Short mmCIF file of C-alpha atoms in Angstrom, two decimals:
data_model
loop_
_atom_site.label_atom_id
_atom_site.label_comp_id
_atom_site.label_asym_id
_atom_site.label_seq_id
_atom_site.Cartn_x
_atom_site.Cartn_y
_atom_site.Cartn_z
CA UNK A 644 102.29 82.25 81.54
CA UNK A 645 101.44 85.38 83.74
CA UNK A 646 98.04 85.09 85.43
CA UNK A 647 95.66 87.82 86.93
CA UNK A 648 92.50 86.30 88.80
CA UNK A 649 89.34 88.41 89.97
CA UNK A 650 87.40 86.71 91.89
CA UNK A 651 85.27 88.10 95.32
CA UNK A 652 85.73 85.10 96.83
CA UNK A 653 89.03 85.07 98.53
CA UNK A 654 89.19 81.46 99.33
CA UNK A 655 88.25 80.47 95.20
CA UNK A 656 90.91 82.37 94.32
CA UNK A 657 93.60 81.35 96.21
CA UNK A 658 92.44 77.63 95.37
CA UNK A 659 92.34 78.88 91.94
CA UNK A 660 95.55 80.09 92.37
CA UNK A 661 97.16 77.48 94.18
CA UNK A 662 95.95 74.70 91.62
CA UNK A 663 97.07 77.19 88.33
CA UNK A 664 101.42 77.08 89.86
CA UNK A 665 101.40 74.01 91.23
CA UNK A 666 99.77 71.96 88.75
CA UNK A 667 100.87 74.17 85.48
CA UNK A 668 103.47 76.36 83.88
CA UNK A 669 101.86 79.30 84.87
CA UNK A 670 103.09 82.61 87.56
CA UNK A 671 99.76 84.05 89.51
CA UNK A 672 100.50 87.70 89.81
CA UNK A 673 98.04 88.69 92.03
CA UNK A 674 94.33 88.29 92.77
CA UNK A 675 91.68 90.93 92.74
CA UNK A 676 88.18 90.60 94.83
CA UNK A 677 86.61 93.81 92.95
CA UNK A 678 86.44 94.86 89.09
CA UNK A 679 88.43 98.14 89.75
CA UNK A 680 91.20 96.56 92.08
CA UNK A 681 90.86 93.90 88.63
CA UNK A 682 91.89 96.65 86.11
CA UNK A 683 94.16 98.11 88.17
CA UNK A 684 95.96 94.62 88.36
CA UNK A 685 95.84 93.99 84.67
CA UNK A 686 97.07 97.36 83.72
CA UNK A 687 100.15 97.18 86.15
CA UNK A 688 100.96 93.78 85.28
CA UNK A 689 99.64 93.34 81.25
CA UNK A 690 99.04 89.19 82.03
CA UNK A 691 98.73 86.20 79.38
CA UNK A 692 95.56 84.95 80.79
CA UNK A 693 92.77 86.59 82.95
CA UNK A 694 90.67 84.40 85.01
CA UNK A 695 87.39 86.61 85.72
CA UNK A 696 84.69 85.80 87.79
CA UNK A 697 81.00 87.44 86.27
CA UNK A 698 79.12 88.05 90.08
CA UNK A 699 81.91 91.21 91.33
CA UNK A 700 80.55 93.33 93.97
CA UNK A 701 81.01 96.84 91.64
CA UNK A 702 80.92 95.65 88.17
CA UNK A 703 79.41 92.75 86.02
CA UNK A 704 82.30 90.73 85.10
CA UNK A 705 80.65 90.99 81.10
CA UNK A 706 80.74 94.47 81.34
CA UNK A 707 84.34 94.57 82.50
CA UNK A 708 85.33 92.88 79.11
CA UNK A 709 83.86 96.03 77.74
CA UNK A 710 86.72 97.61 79.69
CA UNK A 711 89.58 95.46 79.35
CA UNK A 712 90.70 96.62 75.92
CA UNK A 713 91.93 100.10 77.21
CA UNK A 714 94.19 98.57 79.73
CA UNK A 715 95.89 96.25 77.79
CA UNK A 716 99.17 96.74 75.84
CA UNK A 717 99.26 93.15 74.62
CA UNK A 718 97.11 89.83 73.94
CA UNK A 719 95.45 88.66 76.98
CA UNK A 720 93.56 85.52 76.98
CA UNK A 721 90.35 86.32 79.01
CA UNK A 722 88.68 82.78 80.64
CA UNK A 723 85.12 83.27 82.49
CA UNK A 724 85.00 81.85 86.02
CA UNK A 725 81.33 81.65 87.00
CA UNK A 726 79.06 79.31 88.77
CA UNK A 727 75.97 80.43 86.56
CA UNK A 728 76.08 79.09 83.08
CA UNK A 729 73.62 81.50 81.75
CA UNK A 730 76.56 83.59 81.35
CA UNK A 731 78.31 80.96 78.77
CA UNK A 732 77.01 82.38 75.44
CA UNK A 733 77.33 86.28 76.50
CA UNK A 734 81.14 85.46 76.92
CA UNK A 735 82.07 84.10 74.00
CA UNK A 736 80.48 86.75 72.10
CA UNK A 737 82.28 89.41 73.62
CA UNK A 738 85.69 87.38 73.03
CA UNK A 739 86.45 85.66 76.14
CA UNK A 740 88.75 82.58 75.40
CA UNK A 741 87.01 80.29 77.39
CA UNK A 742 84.67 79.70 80.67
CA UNK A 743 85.15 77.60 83.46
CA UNK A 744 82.68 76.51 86.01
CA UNK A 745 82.41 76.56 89.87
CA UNK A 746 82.78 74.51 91.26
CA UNK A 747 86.02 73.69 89.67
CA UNK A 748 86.69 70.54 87.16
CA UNK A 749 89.68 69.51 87.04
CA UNK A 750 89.14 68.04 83.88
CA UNK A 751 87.32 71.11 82.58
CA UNK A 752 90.65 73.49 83.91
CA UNK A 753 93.06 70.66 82.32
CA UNK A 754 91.54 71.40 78.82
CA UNK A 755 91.60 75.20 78.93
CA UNK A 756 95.24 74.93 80.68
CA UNK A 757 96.24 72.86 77.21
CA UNK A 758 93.92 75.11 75.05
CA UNK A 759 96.02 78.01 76.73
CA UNK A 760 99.55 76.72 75.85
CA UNK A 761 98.61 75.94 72.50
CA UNK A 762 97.96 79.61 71.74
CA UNK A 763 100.78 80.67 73.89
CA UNK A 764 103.09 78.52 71.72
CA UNK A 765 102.09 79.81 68.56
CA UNK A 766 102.52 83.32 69.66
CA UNK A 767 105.62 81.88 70.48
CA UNK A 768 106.70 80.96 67.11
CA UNK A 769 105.55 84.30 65.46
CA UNK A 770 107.54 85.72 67.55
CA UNK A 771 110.84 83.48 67.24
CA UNK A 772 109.63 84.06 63.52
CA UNK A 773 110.07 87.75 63.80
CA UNK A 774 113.60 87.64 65.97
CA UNK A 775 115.16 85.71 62.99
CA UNK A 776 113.94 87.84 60.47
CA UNK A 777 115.37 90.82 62.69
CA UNK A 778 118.25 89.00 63.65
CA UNK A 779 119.06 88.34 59.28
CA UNK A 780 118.62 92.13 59.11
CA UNK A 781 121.19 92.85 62.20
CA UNK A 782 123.79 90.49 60.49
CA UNK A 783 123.44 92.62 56.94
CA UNK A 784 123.79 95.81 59.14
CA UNK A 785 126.04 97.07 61.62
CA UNK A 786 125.72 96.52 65.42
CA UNK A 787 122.28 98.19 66.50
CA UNK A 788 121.42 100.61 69.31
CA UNK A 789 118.63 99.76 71.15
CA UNK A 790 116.48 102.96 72.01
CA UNK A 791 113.15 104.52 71.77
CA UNK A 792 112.07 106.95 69.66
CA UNK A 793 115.80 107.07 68.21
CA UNK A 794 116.70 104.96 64.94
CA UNK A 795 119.51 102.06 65.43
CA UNK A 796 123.03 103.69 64.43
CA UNK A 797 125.86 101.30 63.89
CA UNK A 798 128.26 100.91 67.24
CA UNK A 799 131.77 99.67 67.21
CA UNK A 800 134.38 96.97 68.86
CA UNK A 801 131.47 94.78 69.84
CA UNK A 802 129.72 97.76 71.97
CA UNK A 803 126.18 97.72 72.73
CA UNK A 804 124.62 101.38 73.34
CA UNK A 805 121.71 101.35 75.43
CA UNK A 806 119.49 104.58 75.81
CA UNK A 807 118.07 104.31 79.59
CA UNK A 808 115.32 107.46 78.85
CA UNK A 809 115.65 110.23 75.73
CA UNK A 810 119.20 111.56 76.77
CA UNK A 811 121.30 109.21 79.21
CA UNK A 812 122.66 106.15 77.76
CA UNK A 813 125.48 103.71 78.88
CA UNK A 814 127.74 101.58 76.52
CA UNK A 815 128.03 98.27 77.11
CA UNK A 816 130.15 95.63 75.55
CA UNK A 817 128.32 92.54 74.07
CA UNK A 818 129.98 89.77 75.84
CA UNK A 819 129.55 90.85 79.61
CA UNK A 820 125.64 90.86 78.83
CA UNK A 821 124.13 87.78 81.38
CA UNK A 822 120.64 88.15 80.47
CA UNK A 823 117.72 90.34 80.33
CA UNK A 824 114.55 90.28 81.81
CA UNK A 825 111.47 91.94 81.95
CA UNK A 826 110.67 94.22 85.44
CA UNK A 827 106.44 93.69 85.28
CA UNK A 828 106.37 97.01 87.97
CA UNK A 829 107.83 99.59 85.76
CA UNK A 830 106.72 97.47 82.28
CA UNK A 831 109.91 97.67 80.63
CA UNK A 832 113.18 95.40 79.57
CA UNK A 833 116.57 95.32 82.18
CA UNK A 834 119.99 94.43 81.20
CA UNK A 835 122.48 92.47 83.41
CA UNK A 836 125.64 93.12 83.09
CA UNK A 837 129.14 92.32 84.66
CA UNK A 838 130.44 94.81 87.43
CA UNK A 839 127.14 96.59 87.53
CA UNK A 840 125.59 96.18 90.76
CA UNK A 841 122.04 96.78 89.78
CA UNK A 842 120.49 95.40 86.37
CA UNK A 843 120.08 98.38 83.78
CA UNK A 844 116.66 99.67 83.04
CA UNK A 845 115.87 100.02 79.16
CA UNK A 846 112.88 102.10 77.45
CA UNK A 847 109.50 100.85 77.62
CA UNK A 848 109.34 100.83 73.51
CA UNK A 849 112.02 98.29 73.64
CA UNK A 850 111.20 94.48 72.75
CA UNK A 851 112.06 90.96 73.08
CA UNK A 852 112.68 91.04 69.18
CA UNK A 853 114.85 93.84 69.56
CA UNK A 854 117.16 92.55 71.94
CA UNK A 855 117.21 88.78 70.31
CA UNK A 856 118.04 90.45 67.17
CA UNK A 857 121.22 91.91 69.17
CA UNK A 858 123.57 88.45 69.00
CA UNK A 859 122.98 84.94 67.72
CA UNK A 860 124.05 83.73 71.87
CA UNK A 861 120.84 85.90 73.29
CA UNK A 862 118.30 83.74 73.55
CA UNK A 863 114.60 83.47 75.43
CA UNK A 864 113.71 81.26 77.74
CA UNK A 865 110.68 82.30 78.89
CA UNK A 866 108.48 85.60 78.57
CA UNK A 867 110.66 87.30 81.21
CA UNK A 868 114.46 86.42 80.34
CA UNK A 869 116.37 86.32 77.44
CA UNK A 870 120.13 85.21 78.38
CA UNK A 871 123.16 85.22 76.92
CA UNK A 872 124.04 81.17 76.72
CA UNK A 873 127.84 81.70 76.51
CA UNK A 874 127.01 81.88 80.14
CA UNK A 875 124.92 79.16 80.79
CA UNK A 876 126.35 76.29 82.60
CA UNK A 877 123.73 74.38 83.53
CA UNK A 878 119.84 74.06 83.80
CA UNK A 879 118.75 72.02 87.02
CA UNK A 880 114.94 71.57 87.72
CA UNK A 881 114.37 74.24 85.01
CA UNK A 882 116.50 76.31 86.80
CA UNK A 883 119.17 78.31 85.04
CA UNK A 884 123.03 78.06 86.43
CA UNK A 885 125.63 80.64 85.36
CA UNK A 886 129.14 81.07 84.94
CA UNK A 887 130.80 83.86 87.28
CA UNK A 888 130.84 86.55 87.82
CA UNK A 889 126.91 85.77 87.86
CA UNK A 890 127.26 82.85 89.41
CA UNK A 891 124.77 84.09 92.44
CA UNK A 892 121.97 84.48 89.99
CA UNK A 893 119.20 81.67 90.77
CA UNK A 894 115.88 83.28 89.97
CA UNK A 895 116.07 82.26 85.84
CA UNK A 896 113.44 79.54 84.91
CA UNK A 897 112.95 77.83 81.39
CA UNK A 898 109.47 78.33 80.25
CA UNK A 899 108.01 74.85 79.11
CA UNK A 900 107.21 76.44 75.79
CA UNK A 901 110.94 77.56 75.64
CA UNK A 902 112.91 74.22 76.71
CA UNK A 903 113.11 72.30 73.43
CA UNK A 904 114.29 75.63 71.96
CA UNK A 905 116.83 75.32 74.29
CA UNK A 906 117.65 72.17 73.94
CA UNK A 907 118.19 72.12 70.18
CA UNK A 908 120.14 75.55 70.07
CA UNK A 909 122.86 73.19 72.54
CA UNK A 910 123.13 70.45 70.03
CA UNK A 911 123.42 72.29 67.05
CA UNK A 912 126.37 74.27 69.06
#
């Protein structure tokens, strides 16, 4: 899970931060000490979960849940940090998932952690739900292009066309498609491809449905990366491996929500 914390105190933070990737499944994206630095963050990076302390130097952290909603494109799971517990009540009526105390328990942090994944993993499942349901429709259909704005037309010889803004597009055969992943700075979906030195930026209206419903061999392993597994040698310390010619690629982790996915899809093969 992608993480945003705001928090004044630079030192809570980082142990915050620290405890939330070593301990957990989770990527810390950054950490904010002021509300607007805060929704700055959140808008650049749209994360899963929000840790928010209430006492910011420019803006109650209660009143910046006021805010949130108009700089988010997606669920994000908002938890309270605060030493005051006045504050409890107040934040769960203006939707916050959960609050945790300072000082830290690790107890407390183990339970909303668990809490977390549970949620995580059903939004999972709607949305493995939704990529068989569009991947049923692709297989009654014609090969889809995957653009914005522009309905999917039917492509030929196992070609994928792939609009990269309203006029350019490049065409792209199925089976040299490694992976995709999702570039957080520029909020959109790449492709990688074979004998393409850089990966291929997509429209931001693209989504992980849309490309799983592509090919039965795309699959996700975590929020970021959908790969192709015809290429998939090996996964080592949840590490993906590849076949050449992307071989060099090291950077491709299964999400713990993801790995029995995984798993299964290689037996049943």
């Amino acid at each position: 899970m992608k993480v945003v914390i705001i928090d004044d105190d630079k030192s809570s933070g980082k142990a915050l931060a620290d405890l939330l990737e070593t301990k957990y499944d989770m990527e810390v994206l950054g950490c904010a000490l002021c509300g607007l630095d805060g929704l700055a963050m959140v808008n650049r990076y749209q994360p899963d979960v929000l840790f928010l302390d209430v006492q910011l130097p420019d803006v109650n952290g209660l009143d910046f849940l006021d805010k949130l909603s108009g700089f988010v494109h997606r669920r994000c799971q908002v938890v309270m940090y605060t030493a005051y517990d006045e504050y409890i009540l107040t934040a769960f009526r203006k939707q916050a998932f959960d609050v945790l105390l300072k000082p830290i328990n690790p107890q407390e942090l183990d339970t909303i952690v668990r809490r977390l994944e549970k949620e995580a993993e059903k939004e999972a499942e709607k949305e493995l739900e939704a990529g068989k349901e569009a991947e049923k429709e692709a297989e009654k259909e014609a090969e889809r292009v995957v653009g914005a704005g522009v309905k999917n037309a039917p492509v030929a010889n196992g070609k994928l066309l792939f609009y990269t803004n309203s006029v350019d597009f490049r065409l792209v055969d199925k089976e040299n498609v490694c992976l995709f992943q999702y570039n957080h700075e520029v909020r959109c979906w790449e492709v990688v491809v074979a004998d393409n030195r850089k990966p291929i930026r997509l429209k931001r209206s693209v989504k992980s449905t849309d490309l799983l419903a592509l090919a039965p061999h795309f699959m996700q392993v975590n929020q970021k990366f959908i790969v192709n597994i015809n290429y998939l040698i090996e996964v080592v310390d949840n590490v993906c491996h590849f076949y050449p010619p992307f071989d060099e690629i090291d950077y491709v982790k299964v999400g713990r929500l993801y790995r029995k996915k995984l798993i299964d899809r290689f037996l049943s093969i």
